[in-house]
Coordinates of C-alpha atoms and ligand atoms in Angstrom, one line a residue:
M1 CA -0.4 -0.2 0.1
K2 CA 1.3 3.6 -1.2
T3 CA 1.8 5.7 2.0
T4 CA 3.7 8.6 0.5
G5 CA 1.7 12.0 0.2
E6 CA -1.7 10.6 0.7
T7 CA -4.0 13.3 1.0
I8 CA -8.1 13.5 1.3
E9 CA -9.4 16.3 -0.8
L10 CA -13.0 17.7 -0.2
R11 CA -14.8 19.8 -2.9
N12 CA -17.8 21.8 -2.1
L13 CA -18.6 19.3 0.5
S14 CA -21.6 19.3 2.1
I15 CA -22.6 17.1 5.2
G16 CA -25.7 16.3 7.1
Y17 CA -28.5 13.8 8.4
Q18 CA -31.7 12.3 6.3
T19 CA -34.4 12.9 9.0
K20 CA -38.2 11.9 8.4
H21 CA -38.5 15.7 7.2
G22 CA -35.8 15.7 4.6
I23 CA -32.3 16.4 4.6
K24 CA -30.5 18.2 7.8
T25 CA -27.8 20.1 6.4
V26 CA -25.4 20.5 9.2
A27 CA -22.4 22.4 7.1
T28 CA -22.1 23.3 3.1
G29 CA -19.0 24.4 0.7
I30 CA -16.4 22.6 2.4
D31 CA -13.3 22.7 0.7
G32 CA -10.0 21.8 1.5
T33 CA -6.7 19.1 1.7
I34 CA -5.9 17.2 4.4
K35 CA -2.1 16.5 4.1
S36 CA -0.3 13.2 5.0
G37 CA 2.9 13.5 7.4
E38 CA 1.1 16.2 9.8
L39 CA -1.0 16.6 12.6
T40 CA -4.4 18.4 11.8
C41 CA -6.8 19.1 14.1
L42 CA -10.3 20.2 13.6
L43 CA -11.8 22.6 16.0
G44 CA -15.2 24.4 16.1
A45 CA -18.1 24.9 18.8
N46 CA -20.7 22.1 20.1
G47 CA -22.6 21.0 17.5
V48 CA -20.9 22.8 14.9
G49 CA -20.8 19.3 12.7
K50 CA -17.3 17.9 13.5
S51 CA -18.4 14.2 14.1
T52 CA -20.4 14.6 11.2
L53 CA -17.7 15.5 9.1
L54 CA -15.5 12.7 10.4
K55 CA -18.3 10.4 9.9
T56 CA -18.8 11.3 6.5
L57 CA -15.2 11.1 5.6
S58 CA -15.0 7.8 7.1
S59 CA -17.8 6.8 4.8
F60 CA -20.3 5.8 7.9
Q61 CA -22.9 8.2 6.6
P62 CA -23.1 9.7 3.1
K63 CA -22.2 13.0 2.2
T64 CA -25.1 15.3 1.0
G65 CA -23.3 17.0 -1.9
G66 CA -19.9 17.7 -3.6
E67 CA -16.7 15.3 -3.6
I68 CA -14.2 13.5 -1.2
L69 CA -11.4 12.2 -3.0
L70 CA -8.9 9.6 -1.3
E71 CA -5.8 9.1 -3.4
G72 CA -7.8 10.8 -5.9
R73 CA -10.6 8.8 -6.3
E74 CA -14.4 9.3 -5.2
L75 CA -14.5 7.9 -1.5
S76 CA -17.7 6.3 -2.7
E77 CA -16.3 4.1 -5.2
Y78 CA -14.5 2.0 -2.7
S79 CA -15.4 -1.0 -1.7
D80 CA -15.9 -1.5 2.4
K81 CA -13.1 -4.1 2.1
Q82 CA -10.4 -1.5 0.4
L83 CA -11.8 1.3 2.9
S84 CA -10.7 -1.0 6.1
R85 CA -7.6 -0.8 4.2
L86 CA -7.2 2.8 3.6
I87 CA -8.7 4.0 6.8
G88 CA -8.8 3.7 10.3
V89 CA -11.1 5.6 12.8
V90 CA -10.9 5.8 16.8
L91 CA -14.5 6.7 18.2
T92 CA -15.1 8.1 22.0
E93 CA -17.8 5.3 22.1
K94 CA -16.5 2.8 24.5
P95 CA -16.0 -0.4 22.5
D96 CA -18.9 -2.9 23.3
V97 CA -16.3 -6.0 24.5
R98 CA -16.3 -8.2 27.3
N99 CA -14.1 -11.0 28.1
M100 CA -11.4 -9.3 25.7
T101 CA -7.9 -8.9 26.5
V102 CA -5.8 -5.7 25.0
R103 CA -4.2 -7.8 22.7
E104 CA -7.3 -9.0 21.5
L105 CA -8.9 -6.1 21.0
V106 CA -5.6 -4.6 19.3
S107 CA -5.3 -7.4 17.0
L108 CA -9.0 -7.0 15.4
G109 CA -7.6 -4.2 13.8
R110 CA -6.0 -6.9 11.5
S111 CA -9.3 -8.3 10.1
P112 CA -9.1 -6.5 7.0
Y113 CA -6.1 -8.9 6.3
T114 CA -7.1 -11.8 7.8
G115 CA -8.8 -14.4 6.0
F116 CA -12.4 -15.7 6.2
W117 CA -11.7 -17.5 9.6
G118 CA -10.0 -14.4 10.9
T119 CA -6.8 -16.5 11.8
Y120 CA -3.8 -14.1 12.4
S121 CA -0.4 -15.0 10.4
K122 CA 3.1 -14.5 12.7
D123 CA 3.3 -11.1 10.5
D124 CA 0.0 -9.9 11.9
L125 CA 0.9 -10.6 15.6
Q126 CA 4.1 -9.2 14.9
V127 CA 2.3 -5.9 13.5
V128 CA -0.1 -5.9 16.6
D129 CA 2.9 -6.2 19.0
E130 CA 4.4 -3.2 17.2
A131 CA 1.6 -1.1 17.5
I132 CA 0.9 -1.9 21.4
A133 CA 5.1 -0.7 21.3
M134 CA 4.4 2.6 19.7
V135 CA 1.5 3.6 21.9
G136 CA 3.6 2.4 25.0
I137 CA 1.0 0.0 26.4
E138 CA 3.0 -3.2 26.9
P139 CA 2.3 -3.6 30.5
L140 CA -1.5 -3.3 29.5
K141 CA -1.2 -6.2 27.2
K142 CA -3.1 -8.6 29.2
R143 CA -5.4 -6.7 31.0
M144 CA -9.2 -7.1 30.2
V145 CA -10.4 -4.1 28.3
H146 CA -13.6 -3.2 30.3
T147 CA -11.1 -2.9 33.5
L148 CA -9.2 0.0 31.9
S149 CA -9.0 3.5 32.6
D150 CA -10.6 5.9 29.8
G151 CA -7.1 7.1 29.0
E152 CA -5.6 3.6 28.9
R153 CA -8.5 2.5 26.7
Q154 CA -7.9 5.5 24.3
K155 CA -4.7 4.5 23.8
V156 CA -5.3 0.9 23.1
M157 CA -7.9 1.8 20.5
I158 CA -5.3 4.4 18.9
A159 CA -2.9 1.1 19.0
K160 CA -6.1 -1.0 17.2
A161 CA -5.9 1.7 14.5
L162 CA -2.2 1.6 14.3
A163 CA -2.4 -2.5 13.7
Q164 CA -4.8 -1.7 10.9
Q165 CA -1.9 0.0 9.0
T166 CA -3.9 2.7 7.3
P167 CA -2.6 5.6 5.6
V168 CA -5.7 7.5 6.9
I169 CA -6.4 7.8 10.7
Y170 CA -9.3 9.8 11.6
L171 CA -9.9 10.2 15.6
D172 CA -13.1 11.7 17.4
E173 CA -11.9 13.7 20.5
P174 CA -9.0 11.7 21.1
T175 CA -7.9 13.8 23.9
A176 CA -11.7 13.6 25.7
F177 CA -12.1 12.6 29.6
L178 CA -7.7 12.3 29.5
D179 CA -6.0 14.0 32.3
Y180 CA -3.9 17.2 30.9
P181 CA -0.5 14.9 30.6
S182 CA -2.3 12.0 28.9
K183 CA -3.7 14.6 26.5
V184 CA -0.2 16.0 25.4
E185 CA 1.2 12.2 25.3
V186 CA -1.9 11.2 23.2
L187 CA -1.4 14.1 20.8
Q188 CA 2.6 13.7 20.5
L189 CA 1.9 10.3 19.8
L190 CA -0.5 11.4 17.1
C191 CA 2.3 14.2 15.7
R192 CA 4.9 11.5 15.9
I193 CA 2.9 8.8 14.4
S194 CA 2.1 11.3 11.5
R195 CA 5.3 11.8 10.7
E196 CA 7.2 8.8 10.8
A197 CA 4.8 6.7 9.1
D198 CA 3.7 9.7 6.7
K199 CA 0.1 8.8 7.7
V200 CA -3.1 11.5 7.7
I201 CA -4.0 12.1 11.0
F202 CA -7.1 13.9 11.1
L203 CA -8.6 14.8 14.9
S204 CA -11.2 16.9 16.5
T205 CA -10.6 18.5 19.9
H206 CA -11.9 21.2 22.2
D207 CA -8.5 21.2 23.6
V208 CA -7.8 24.4 21.9
E209 CA -5.1 25.6 23.5
L210 CA -3.0 22.1 23.1
A211 CA -3.9 22.0 19.5
L212 CA -2.7 25.3 18.7
Q213 CA 0.6 24.1 20.1
M214 CA 0.8 20.8 18.4
A215 CA -1.3 21.0 15.3
D216 CA 0.5 21.6 12.0
T217 CA -2.7 22.8 10.4
I218 CA -6.2 23.7 11.9
W219 CA -9.5 23.5 10.4
L220 CA -11.6 25.7 12.0
M221 CA -15.4 25.1 11.7
T222 CA -17.8 27.9 12.7
Q223 CA -21.6 28.0 11.8
G224 CA -22.8 29.5 8.9
E225 CA -19.1 30.0 7.4
A226 CA -16.6 28.4 5.4
V227 CA -14.1 26.2 7.0
A228 CA -10.8 28.4 7.7
I229 CA -7.8 26.1 7.1
G230 CA -4.4 27.2 8.1
S231 CA -1.4 27.2 10.3
P232 CA -2.5 28.0 13.9
K233 CA -0.1 30.8 13.4
A234 CA -1.8 31.9 10.2
L235 CA -5.2 31.8 11.5
A236 CA -4.4 33.6 14.6
E237 CA -3.2 36.5 12.2
Q238 CA -6.4 36.7 10.3
G239 CA -8.3 36.6 13.5
A240 CA -10.0 33.6 12.8
L241 CA -8.8 32.1 15.9
G242 CA -9.9 35.5 18.2
R243 CA -13.0 35.4 16.5
F244 CA -13.7 31.7 17.8
I245 CA -12.2 31.9 21.6
E246 CA -13.1 35.4 22.5
R247 CA -16.1 36.2 24.7
E248 CA -16.7 38.6 27.6
G249 CA -14.1 37.3 30.0
I250 CA -12.1 35.2 27.8
A251 CA -9.2 36.8 25.5
F252 CA -6.9 35.5 22.8
D253 CA -3.4 36.7 22.7
P254 CA -2.3 35.8 19.0
K255 CA 1.3 36.5 19.9
T256 CA 1.8 33.9 22.3
M257 CA -1.3 31.9 21.0
T258 CA -2.6 31.4 24.8
I259 CA -6.4 32.1 26.2
K260 CA -6.6 34.4 29.5
V261 CA -9.8 34.0 31.2
T262 CA -11.1 36.9 33.8
K263 CA -12.3 35.8 36.9
Q264 CA -15.9 37.3 37.6
V265 CA -15.9 38.3 41.2
Ligands
LIG1 N1 -28.4 11.4 13.7 C1 -28.3 12.7 13.4 N2 -29.8 13.1 12.9 C2 -29.9 14.7 12.8 N3 -29.3 15.6 13.4 C3 -28.0 15.0 14.1 C4 -27.5 13.3 13.9 N4 -26.4 13.6 14.7 C5 -26.2 14.8 14.7 N5 -27.0 15.8 14.2 C6 -26.8 17.1 14.5 O1 -26.3 17.7 13.7 C7 -25.3 18.8 14.3 C8 -23.9 18.7 14.0 O2 -23.5 17.6 15.3 P1 -22.2 17.0 15.4 O3 -22.5 15.5 16.4 O4 -21.8 16.6 14.0 O5 -21.6 18.1 16.2 P2 -19.7 18.5 17.0 O6 -19.4 19.5 16.1 O7 -19.1 17.1 16.8 O8 -20.5 18.6 18.2 P3 -19.7 18.1 19.6 O9 -18.3 19.1 19.7 O10 -20.8 18.8 20.8 O11 -19.4 16.9 19.7 C9 -25.8 19.1 15.8 O12 -26.8 19.9 15.5 C10 -26.5 17.7 15.9 O13 -27.6 17.8 16.6

């Protein structure tokens, strides 16, 4: 599988939901390219459509218009099997697994490559152990998944996506529920993976200050506006970040890229 220079290109993409009353549009006119080899963070207020965008790019739900090009080919032209070798997805929902060890769960990442009987080759198991090592969760290998803390489980889900060996990984709020050092650790890990394996890593987050420090590129979704795309510095200079962050009692300093909150007394 080619893993160099993978990009996702969105052209005039519309996303939304089919409801009883017709299509509920969430966002329209999304244009942009997500590059491999860098960390791209998707920011935006609650309900603006980040999860919907990630689900649409993962082919979990249909787009409502426009184009999604993966390796230059429209996403909907790929079979499910092909997509399982191209896109890994890490969601926030807890995996519904009982009586499964960490290593067994990470092994599920190999399912696009195993045959009908789902038997793992020596190579598959080596990939699984490498993914576990990369995320630094060897001590958890034999633990039952349901006994893990939220942060530990999040790392396991990332290891599973790595074991899938896809050139593209989408993550929906991978830093939610984590303590501060774990948030930093997960973002550092994803940043390193994007570079070492030249992967597309596209994640949504509400950890704005961390994203501004760690992301190479920010996608900023604002209700009723075009998605703003650029380096944190560029978006700060354009004023886009200030408009997103600043409220009464919340100030953003574009020079230091920090957020200052005034205590109301
Ligand atoms: N299945 C659905 N049917 C109809 N509307 C939906 C459905 N799921 C989500 N929505 C709506 O779509 C909009 C975008 O939701 P989405 O979950 O993508 O936002 P988000 O940016 O990820 O929000 P958050 O930061 O709160 O997770 C919201 O108004 C939400 O209520």
